[in-house]
Coordinates of C-alpha atoms in Angstrom, one line a residue:
Chain B
X1 CA -20.4 -30.2 -37.8
X2 CA -23.0 -29.8 -35.2
X3 CA -24.0 -32.7 -32.8
X4 CA -26.3 -32.8 -29.8
X5 CA -26.4 -35.8 -27.5
X6 CA -29.0 -35.7 -24.8
X7 CA -29.0 -31.9 -24.7
X8 CA -31.4 -30.1 -22.4
X9 CA -31.7 -26.5 -21.8
X10 CA -33.2 -24.7 -18.7
X11 CA -32.9 -20.9 -18.3
X12 CA -31.7 -19.7 -14.9
X13 CA -30.2 -21.9 -12.2
X14 CA -30.7 -23.0 -8.6
X15 CA -34.0 -21.7 -7.1
X16 CA -34.5 -19.3 -10.0
X17 CA -34.4 -22.1 -12.5
X18 CA -37.2 -21.9 -15.0
X19 CA -38.8 -24.9 -16.7
X20 CA -36.8 -26.8 -19.2
X21 CA -37.3 -25.4 -22.7
X22 CA -35.4 -28.2 -24.6
X23 CA -35.5 -31.9 -23.6
X24 CA -33.0 -34.6 -24.3
X25 CA -32.3 -33.5 -27.9
X26 CA -30.2 -35.9 -30.0
X27 CA -29.4 -34.7 -33.5
X28 CA -26.4 -34.4 -35.9
X29 CA -26.0 -31.9 -38.8
X30 CA -23.1 -32.8 -41.0
X31 CA -20.5 -30.2 -42.1
X32 CA -22.0 -28.3 -45.1
X33 CA -25.5 -29.6 -44.3
X34 CA -28.7 -27.6 -44.7
X35 CA -31.7 -27.9 -42.2
X36 CA -34.9 -26.2 -41.9
X37 CA -35.9 -25.7 -38.2
X38 CA -39.7 -26.0 -37.9
X39 CA -42.3 -26.2 -35.2
X40 CA -45.0 -24.1 -33.7
X41 CA -44.3 -20.9 -31.7
X42 CA -42.8 -21.8 -28.3
X43 CA -41.5 -25.1 -29.5
X44 CA -38.0 -24.1 -28.7
X45 CA -36.7 -23.1 -32.1
X46 CA -35.1 -19.9 -30.9
X47 CA -33.6 -21.7 -27.8
X48 CA -32.0 -24.3 -30.0
X49 CA -30.6 -21.6 -32.3
X50 CA -29.3 -19.8 -29.1
X51 CA -27.5 -23.0 -28.2
X52 CA -25.9 -23.3 -31.6
X53 CA -25.0 -19.6 -31.6
X54 CA -23.2 -20.3 -28.2
X55 CA -25.3 -17.6 -26.5
X56 CA -26.3 -20.2 -23.9
X57 CA -24.6 -23.4 -22.7
X58 CA -26.6 -26.6 -22.4
X59 CA -27.9 -27.5 -18.9
X60 CA -27.3 -31.1 -19.6
X61 CA -25.9 -33.3 -22.4
X62 CA -23.1 -33.0 -24.8
X63 CA -23.1 -30.2 -27.5
X64 CA -20.5 -30.1 -30.3
X65 CA -20.4 -27.0 -32.5
X66 CA -17.8 -26.7 -35.4
X67 CA -16.0 -29.7 -33.9
X68 CA -15.6 -28.2 -30.4
X69 CA -17.3 -29.6 -27.3
X70 CA -19.1 -26.6 -25.8
X71 CA -20.0 -27.9 -22.4
X72 CA -16.3 -28.3 -21.4
X73 CA -14.9 -25.2 -23.3
X74 CA -13.5 -22.3 -21.3
X75 CA -14.9 -18.8 -21.8
X76 CA -11.8 -17.9 -23.7
X77 CA -12.3 -20.7 -26.2
X78 CA -15.7 -19.5 -27.3
X79 CA -15.0 -16.1 -29.0
X80 CA -13.0 -17.7 -31.9
X81 CA -15.8 -20.1 -32.4
X82 CA -18.5 -17.4 -32.3
X83 CA -16.5 -15.5 -35.0
X84 CA -17.1 -18.5 -37.3
X85 CA -20.9 -18.5 -36.7
X86 CA -23.3 -16.0 -38.4
X87 CA -26.7 -15.5 -36.9
X88 CA -29.7 -13.6 -38.2
X89 CA -32.0 -12.7 -35.3
X90 CA -35.7 -12.4 -35.5
X91 CA -35.4 -8.9 -33.9
X92 CA -32.3 -8.1 -36.0
X93 CA -30.2 -7.0 -32.9
X94 CA -28.6 -4.1 -34.8
X95 CA -26.6 -1.5 -32.9
X96 CA -28.8 1.6 -33.0
X97 CA -26.0 4.1 -32.9
X98 CA -24.0 2.7 -35.8
X99 CA -24.8 3.2 -39.5
X100 CA -25.8 0.2 -41.6
X101 CA -22.2 0.1 -42.9
X102 CA -20.7 -0.1 -39.4
X103 CA -23.2 -2.7 -38.3
X104 CA -22.3 -4.9 -41.2
X105 CA -18.6 -4.2 -40.6
X106 CA -18.8 -5.1 -36.9
X107 CA -17.9 -8.9 -37.2
X108 CA -15.0 -8.2 -39.4
X109 CA -13.6 -5.5 -37.1
X110 CA -14.1 -7.7 -34.1
X111 CA -12.1 -10.4 -35.9
X112 CA -9.4 -7.8 -36.5
X113 CA -9.6 -7.9 -40.3
X114 CA -7.6 -5.1 -42.1
X115 CA -9.7 -2.1 -42.7
X116 CA -9.1 -2.2 -46.5
X117 CA -10.7 -5.7 -46.6
X118 CA -13.5 -4.6 -44.3
X119 CA -14.4 -1.7 -46.7
X120 CA -14.3 -3.9 -49.7
X121 CA -16.3 -6.8 -48.2
X122 CA -18.9 -4.6 -46.5
X123 CA -19.4 -2.5 -49.6
X124 CA -19.9 -5.6 -51.7
X125 CA -22.3 -7.2 -49.2
X126 CA -24.4 -4.0 -48.9
X127 CA -24.6 -3.9 -52.7
X128 CA -25.7 -7.5 -52.7
X129 CA -28.6 -7.0 -50.3
X130 CA -29.5 -3.8 -52.2
X131 CA -28.6 -1.2 -49.6
X132 CA -25.6 0.5 -51.1
X133 CA -27.4 3.8 -51.0
X134 CA -28.5 3.4 -47.3
X135 CA -25.0 2.5 -46.0
X136 CA -24.8 5.7 -43.9
X137 CA -28.3 5.3 -42.4
X138 CA -28.9 4.3 -38.8
X139 CA -31.2 1.4 -38.2
X140 CA -34.0 3.7 -36.9
X141 CA -34.0 5.4 -40.3
X142 CA -34.5 2.0 -42.1
X143 CA -37.7 0.1 -42.8
X144 CA -38.2 -3.4 -41.2
X145 CA -37.2 -5.1 -44.4
X146 CA -34.1 -3.0 -44.8
X147 CA -33.1 -3.7 -41.2
X148 CA -33.5 -7.4 -41.8
X149 CA -31.3 -7.2 -44.9
X150 CA -28.7 -5.4 -42.8
X151 CA -28.9 -8.2 -40.2
X152 CA -28.5 -10.7 -43.0
X153 CA -25.5 -8.9 -44.4
X154 CA -23.9 -8.8 -41.0
X155 CA -24.4 -12.5 -40.5
X156 CA -23.0 -13.4 -43.8
X157 CA -20.2 -10.9 -44.4
X158 CA -17.6 -12.9 -42.4
X159 CA -18.3 -16.1 -44.5
X160 CA -19.3 -18.2 -41.5
X161 CA -18.9 -21.9 -41.2
X162 CA -22.2 -22.1 -39.5
X163 CA -25.0 -19.8 -40.5
X164 CA -28.1 -19.6 -38.4
X165 CA -31.3 -17.7 -39.2
X166 CA -34.3 -17.1 -37.0
X167 CA -37.4 -16.2 -39.2
X168 CA -35.2 -14.4 -41.7
X169 CA -37.9 -13.7 -44.2
X170 CA -40.5 -12.3 -41.6
X171 CA -40.1 -8.7 -42.9
X172 CA -39.2 -9.4 -46.5
X173 CA -41.5 -9.4 -49.6
X174 CA -41.5 -12.5 -51.7
X175 CA -38.8 -11.2 -54.1
X176 CA -36.4 -10.3 -51.2
X177 CA -37.2 -13.7 -49.5
X178 CA -36.2 -15.5 -52.7
X179 CA -33.0 -13.5 -52.9
X180 CA -32.3 -14.4 -49.3
X181 CA -32.8 -18.1 -50.0
X182 CA -30.5 -17.9 -53.0
X183 CA -27.9 -16.3 -50.7
X184 CA -28.3 -18.9 -48.0
X185 CA -28.1 -21.7 -50.6
X186 CA -25.0 -20.1 -52.1
X187 CA -23.3 -20.0 -48.6
X188 CA -24.4 -23.6 -48.1
X189 CA -22.9 -24.5 -51.6
X190 CA -19.6 -22.8 -50.6
X191 CA -19.4 -25.1 -47.5
X192 CA -21.4 -23.4 -44.6
X193 CA -23.7 -25.4 -42.5
X194 CA -27.0 -23.6 -42.5
X195 CA -29.9 -23.8 -40.1
X196 CA -33.0 -21.7 -40.9
X197 CA -36.0 -21.5 -38.5
X198 CA -39.2 -20.5 -40.2
X199 CA -42.9 -20.5 -40.2
X200 CA -43.0 -19.7 -43.9
X201 CA -44.6 -22.8 -45.4
X202 CA -44.5 -21.5 -49.0
X203 CA -40.8 -20.9 -48.7
X204 CA -40.2 -24.4 -47.4
X205 CA -42.3 -25.7 -50.3
X206 CA -40.3 -23.9 -52.8
X207 CA -37.0 -25.0 -51.3
X208 CA -37.5 -28.4 -50.0
X209 CA -34.8 -29.8 -47.7
X210 CA -34.3 -31.8 -44.5
X211 CA -36.0 -30.4 -41.4
X212 CA -35.5 -30.5 -37.6
X213 CA -39.0 -30.5 -36.1
X214 CA -39.5 -29.4 -32.6
X215 CA -42.6 -29.5 -30.4
X216 CA -42.7 -28.5 -26.8
X217 CA -38.9 -28.6 -26.7
X218 CA -38.7 -32.2 -27.9
X219 CA -37.6 -33.5 -31.3
X220 CA -40.3 -35.0 -33.4
X221 CA -38.0 -36.5 -35.9
X222 CA -34.6 -35.7 -37.5
X223 CA -35.5 -36.1 -41.2
Chain W
X1 CA -2.4 -7.8 -39.1
X2 CA -4.1 -6.4 -36.0
X3 CA -1.6 -3.6 -36.0
X4 CA -2.5 -2.6 -39.4
X5 CA -6.1 -3.0 -38.8
X6 CA -6.0 -0.8 -35.7
X7 CA -4.1 1.9 -37.7
X8 CA -6.6 2.0 -40.5
X9 CA -9.8 1.7 -38.3
X10 CA -11.8 4.9 -38.3
X11 CA -10.8 6.9 -35.3
X12 CA -14.3 7.6 -34.3
X13 CA -15.6 4.1 -34.6
X14 CA -17.4 3.6 -31.2
X15 CA -19.2 0.3 -31.6
X16 CA -20.5 0.2 -27.9
X17 CA -21.6 3.8 -28.0
X18 CA -19.5 4.7 -25.0
X19 CA -19.1 8.3 -25.9
X20 CA -22.7 8.7 -24.6
X21 CA -22.8 5.9 -22.0
X22 CA -19.6 7.1 -20.3
X23 CA -20.3 10.9 -20.4
X24 CA -17.6 13.4 -20.5
X25 CA -18.9 15.5 -17.6
X26 CA -19.4 13.7 -14.4
X27 CA -16.4 11.4 -14.4
X28 CA -13.8 14.0 -15.2
X29 CA -15.4 16.4 -12.8
X30 CA -15.2 13.9 -9.8
X31 CA -11.7 12.8 -10.8
X32 CA -10.7 16.5 -11.0
X33 CA -11.9 17.0 -7.4
X34 CA -9.9 13.9 -6.3
X35 CA -6.8 15.3 -8.1
X36 CA -7.3 18.6 -6.5
X37 CA -7.2 17.0 -3.0
X38 CA -4.3 14.8 -4.0
X39 CA -2.3 17.8 -5.1
X40 CA -3.0 19.5 -1.7
X41 CA -2.0 16.3 0.1
X42 CA 1.1 16.0 -2.0
X43 CA 2.0 19.6 -1.3
X44 CA 1.5 19.0 2.4
X45 CA 3.8 16.0 2.3
X46 CA 6.4 17.7 0.3
X47 CA 6.3 20.8 2.5
X48 CA 6.7 18.8 5.7
X49 CA 9.6 16.8 4.2
X50 CA 11.3 20.1 3.2
X51 CA 10.9 21.6 6.7
X52 CA 12.4 18.3 8.2
X53 CA 15.3 18.5 5.9
X54 CA 15.9 22.2 6.7
X55 CA 15.7 21.7 10.4
X56 CA 17.9 18.7 10.4
X57 CA 20.5 20.3 8.2
X58 CA 20.6 23.4 10.4
X59 CA 19.7 23.2 14.0
X60 CA 20.3 19.5 14.6
X61 CA 24.0 20.0 14.0
X62 CA 24.3 22.6 16.8
X63 CA 25.0 22.3 20.5
X64 CA 24.8 25.0 23.2
X65 CA 27.3 24.8 26.1
X66 CA 26.7 27.1 29.2
X67 CA 29.6 27.7 31.4
X68 CA 28.7 29.5 34.8
X69 CA 31.3 31.8 36.3
X70 CA 33.4 31.7 33.1
X71 CA 36.1 34.0 34.5
X72 CA 37.0 31.8 37.5
X73 CA 40.0 29.5 37.5
X74 CA 39.5 26.1 36.0
X75 CA 39.6 22.9 38.1
X76 CA 42.7 21.7 36.2
X77 CA 44.7 24.8 37.3
X78 CA 45.8 26.9 34.3
X79 CA 43.4 29.4 32.6
X80 CA 39.8 30.3 33.1
X81 CA 36.9 27.8 33.2
X82 CA 35.8 29.1 29.8
X83 CA 39.2 28.6 28.2
X84 CA 39.4 25.1 29.6
X85 CA 35.9 24.2 28.2
X86 CA 36.7 25.8 24.8
X87 CA 40.0 23.9 24.6
X88 CA 38.3 20.6 25.5
X89 CA 35.5 21.2 23.0
X90 CA 37.9 22.0 20.2
X91 CA 39.8 18.7 20.9
X92 CA 36.6 16.6 20.4
X93 CA 36.6 14.9 17.0
X94 CA 33.5 15.9 15.0
X95 CA 33.1 19.4 16.3
X96 CA 33.6 21.9 13.5
X97 CA 33.5 25.1 15.4
X98 CA 33.1 26.3 19.0
X99 CA 32.5 30.0 19.4
X100 CA 32.0 31.7 22.7
X101 CA 29.4 34.5 22.4
X102 CA 30.8 37.9 23.4
X103 CA 29.1 39.8 26.2
X104 CA 27.6 42.1 23.5
X105 CA 26.1 39.2 21.6
X106 CA 24.8 37.6 24.8
X107 CA 23.4 41.0 25.9
X108 CA 21.5 41.3 22.6
X109 CA 20.2 37.8 23.0
X110 CA 18.9 38.4 26.5
X111 CA 17.7 42.0 26.1
X112 CA 14.1 40.9 25.3
X113 CA 13.9 39.3 28.7
X114 CA 16.2 41.3 30.9
X115 CA 15.9 44.7 29.3
X116 CA 18.7 47.1 29.9
X117 CA 20.0 45.0 32.8
X118 CA 21.3 42.6 30.1
X119 CA 24.2 44.8 29.5
X120 CA 25.1 45.2 33.2
X121 CA 28.6 43.7 33.6
X122 CA 27.7 43.1 37.3
X123 CA 25.1 40.5 36.3
X124 CA 26.5 37.0 36.9
X125 CA 25.8 35.6 33.4
X126 CA 27.2 32.3 32.3
X127 CA 29.3 32.2 29.1
X128 CA 27.4 30.6 26.2
X129 CA 29.4 28.6 23.6
X130 CA 27.7 27.9 20.3
X131 CA 29.1 24.7 18.9
X132 CA 28.6 23.6 15.3
X133 CA 29.0 19.9 14.6
X134 CA 30.8 18.8 11.5
X135 CA 29.9 15.2 11.8
X136 CA 27.5 13.1 13.8
X137 CA 26.8 14.4 17.4
X138 CA 29.2 12.9 19.9
X139 CA 28.0 11.2 23.1
X140 CA 26.6 14.1 24.9
X141 CA 26.5 12.6 28.4
X142 CA 30.2 11.7 28.2
X143 CA 31.0 15.1 26.8
X144 CA 29.1 16.7 29.6
X145 CA 30.9 14.7 32.2
X146 CA 34.3 15.7 30.8
X147 CA 33.4 19.4 30.6
X148 CA 31.9 19.3 34.1
X149 CA 35.2 17.9 35.4
X150 CA 37.1 20.9 34.0
X151 CA 34.5 23.4 35.0
X152 CA 31.8 22.1 37.4
X153 CA 28.2 23.3 36.6
X154 CA 28.7 23.3 32.8
X155 CA 25.6 22.4 30.9
X156 CA 25.5 20.8 27.5
X157 CA 22.2 21.3 25.6
X158 CA 21.4 19.7 22.3
X159 CA 18.9 21.5 20.1
X160 CA 18.6 18.1 18.4
X161 CA 16.0 17.1 21.0
X162 CA 13.6 19.9 19.8
X163 CA 14.4 19.2 16.2
X164 CA 13.6 15.6 16.8
X165 CA 10.3 16.4 18.3
X166 CA 9.5 18.8 15.4
X167 CA 10.7 16.2 12.9
X168 CA 8.4 13.5 14.5
X169 CA 5.5 15.9 14.2
X170 CA 6.4 16.7 10.6
X171 CA 6.8 13.0 9.8
X172 CA 3.3 12.4 11.2
X173 CA 1.9 15.1 9.1
X174 CA 3.6 13.5 6.1
X175 CA 2.1 10.1 7.0
X176 CA -1.3 11.7 7.2
X177 CA -0.8 13.3 3.8
X178 CA 0.1 9.8 2.3
X179 CA -3.0 8.4 4.0
X180 CA -5.1 11.1 2.3
X181 CA -3.5 10.2 -1.0
X182 CA -4.3 6.5 -0.6
X183 CA -7.9 7.3 0.4
X184 CA -8.2 9.7 -2.6
X185 CA -6.8 7.0 -5.0
X186 CA -9.4 4.6 -3.5
X187 CA -12.3 7.0 -4.0
X188 CA -11.1 7.7 -7.6
X189 CA -11.1 4.0 -8.2
X190 CA -14.6 3.7 -6.8
X191 CA -15.8 6.6 -8.9
X192 CA -14.4 5.0 -12.0
X193 CA -16.0 1.6 -11.1
X194 CA -19.4 3.2 -10.5
X195 CA -19.2 5.1 -13.8
X196 CA -18.1 1.9 -15.6
X197 CA -21.0 -0.1 -14.0
X198 CA -23.4 2.6 -15.1
X199 CA -22.0 2.4 -18.6
X200 CA -22.2 -1.4 -18.6
X201 CA -25.8 -1.2 -17.6
X202 CA -26.6 1.4 -20.3
X203 CA -24.8 -0.6 -23.0
X204 CA -25.9 -4.1 -21.9
X205 CA -27.6 -4.9 -25.2
X206 CA -24.8 -3.6 -27.3
X207 CA -22.2 -5.6 -25.3
X208 CA -24.3 -8.7 -25.6
X209 CA -24.5 -8.3 -29.4
X210 CA -20.8 -7.6 -29.7
X211 CA -20.1 -10.6 -27.4
X212 CA -22.3 -12.8 -29.6
X213 CA -20.3 -11.8 -32.6
X214 CA -17.2 -13.2 -31.1
X215 CA -15.7 -10.2 -29.2
X216 CA -13.3 -11.4 -26.4
X217 CA -13.5 -10.0 -22.9
X218 CA -10.4 -8.1 -23.7
X219 CA -12.1 -6.4 -26.7
X220 CA -14.9 -5.0 -24.6
X221 CA -12.8 -4.2 -21.6
X222 CA -10.3 -2.3 -23.8
X223 CA -13.1 -0.1 -25.2
X224 CA -14.3 0.8 -21.7
X225 CA -10.7 1.2 -20.4
X226 CA -9.7 3.5 -23.2
X227 CA -12.6 5.8 -22.5
X228 CA -12.2 5.9 -18.7
X229 CA -8.4 6.3 -19.0
X230 CA -8.9 9.4 -21.2
X231 CA -11.6 10.8 -19.0
X232 CA -9.7 10.2 -15.7
X233 CA -6.5 11.8 -17.2
X234 CA -8.4 14.8 -18.4
X235 CA -10.1 15.2 -15.0
X236 CA -6.8 14.8 -13.1
X237 CA -5.2 17.4 -15.4
X238 CA -7.9 19.9 -14.7
X239 CA -7.8 19.2 -11.0
X240 CA -4.1 19.6 -10.8
X241 CA -4.1 22.8 -12.7
X242 CA -6.8 24.1 -10.4
X243 CA -4.7 23.4 -7.4
X244 CA -1.7 25.2 -8.8
X245 CA -2.7 28.8 -7.7
X246 CA -3.5 27.4 -4.2
X247 CA -0.2 25.7 -3.9
X248 CA 1.7 28.8 -5.1
X249 CA 0.1 30.9 -2.4
X250 CA 0.9 28.2 0.2
X251 CA 4.5 28.1 -1.0
X252 CA 4.9 31.8 -0.5
X253 CA 3.6 31.4 3.1
X254 CA 5.8 28.5 3.9
X255 CA 9.0 30.0 2.4
X256 CA 10.1 31.9 5.6
X257 CA 9.9 28.7 7.7
X258 CA 12.1 26.8 5.3
X259 CA 14.8 29.4 5.5
X260 CA 14.2 30.9 2.1
X261 CA 12.3 34.1 3.0
X262 CA 12.6 35.6 -0.5
X263 CA 12.3 32.8 -3.0
X264 CA 9.6 30.1 -2.9
X265 CA 11.2 27.1 -4.5
X266 CA 9.3 23.9 -5.5
X267 CA 10.4 20.8 -3.7
X268 CA 11.4 17.9 -5.9
X269 CA 8.6 15.6 -4.6
X270 CA 6.1 18.2 -5.8
X271 CA 7.9 18.9 -9.1
X272 CA 7.6 15.2 -9.9
X273 CA 4.4 14.4 -8.0
X274 CA 2.1 17.0 -9.7
X275 CA 2.8 16.0 -13.3
X276 CA 2.5 12.3 -12.2
X277 CA -1.1 12.9 -11.0
X278 CA -2.8 12.7 -14.4
X279 CA -0.7 9.7 -15.2
X280 CA -1.6 7.9 -12.0
X281 CA -5.3 8.9 -12.6
X282 CA -5.1 7.4 -16.1
X283 CA -3.6 4.2 -14.6
X284 CA -6.4 3.9 -12.0
X285 CA -8.9 4.6 -14.8
X286 CA -7.5 1.9 -16.9
X287 CA -7.0 -0.8 -14.2
X288 CA -10.4 -0.2 -12.6
X289 CA -12.3 -0.3 -15.9
X290 CA -10.5 -3.5 -17.0
X291 CA -11.2 -5.2 -13.7
X292 CA -14.9 -4.0 -13.5
X293 CA -15.7 -4.9 -17.1
X294 CA -14.0 -8.3 -17.0
X295 CA -15.8 -9.2 -13.8
X296 CA -19.1 -8.1 -15.2
X297 CA -18.6 -10.1 -18.5
X298 CA -18.3 -13.3 -16.5
X299 CA -22.1 -13.4 -16.4
X300 CA -22.1 -13.9 -20.2
X301 CA -21.2 -17.5 -21.4

């Protein structure tokens, strides 16, 4: 479950504090819920995803992610929560010196899963995103779409309870985008809470669902 | 589960790319230089300690007693002054052996200063008694007074005073050597810290990604520490090996002073200390990297 109560976010602190990027957000996403995250560029979609991904802490307000209050959590309490969150970044954020296989395996290895299970899960995941033959390639040798699929595989391979995606179809053709939506919906059906930020109107039209709409860091409505 | 996972994890899995970020040239080279200095300091300390031991065992346990006009009658009546002093000395508990040097021995001892005149029986030489202590030195003032009563003018000289001065000097040298070791350890820690910081800066993005995927501080710190530990141990091993020929040459030069003119033996401190250097360097590498990385990670939420 995700809940925000009067959450504001401001980057930096003290005299170096920047302007607030999110203002007084109140919203709730039930466990196993699906939300589109929509709004023009600069509305704060990425900042909200960073909050939900526990990359930043709220400046003000109460944030509950996966049942844990984030504002009061110690640093040591966050890693186990992060291991239950999968995130597809707009810029992929793959490790350039690792193969596609090792990039996808990373969350499992960090979580200390047995290597046998890592091999089986990663192989299956790469097959699903159609990259079985590219598993030894470094990100630099992959096309934008292939890198995006590696990023998606890495976000999903650990069967996260909360799945976040920032423009996940930006570099995918329509067929791949459809496959991705099927994957996200399947994860959602299996119980994961899913939040997808997108500009892709056609995609939203094909897969209607409740949306969080942001504008200038404020909530327009929580439909 | 973590045990099994670790065992099965590919050995060359380097998720943070530290093999390039923490290069295998500069850090080992600098640590090697530190270990070289540490080995020399350690040898200095061990050498000083060995000399102190030797001097204390040998010369500190000796006294010299001079009896002027040894052939004259003693104050107590019977016998010569020399006989009276010898008898008194032998009766003191803790004195193992009192031996009056013969005039030939004395002549040989003085020849460098007096030339052939040293053998002249007309020269009024005092008798010299070499005393070996079996136990702790007796109260020299009291002893001197008693001997002076039997044979006025008798001098008791302890070589212990000189040994004590030399010992103090050697101990100061030893303290300096330990100070050098402490400074070297501090510089080694600083070198590892600087290297680790450079590695952190170079791999900032990778660390942020791994951190975002749920890696604990311990996970990241362990990866850095493993690398710096190996590099520091390797460097220290090379530095220690490089110091060995120098130490061997020094040992040969020092041997005569330690009373072993033919065989240069290795003091125990050195025999234990040198192999310990790579271990200590590894420990410094591990602790420094852990502390540096964990401190740095606090900037991440």
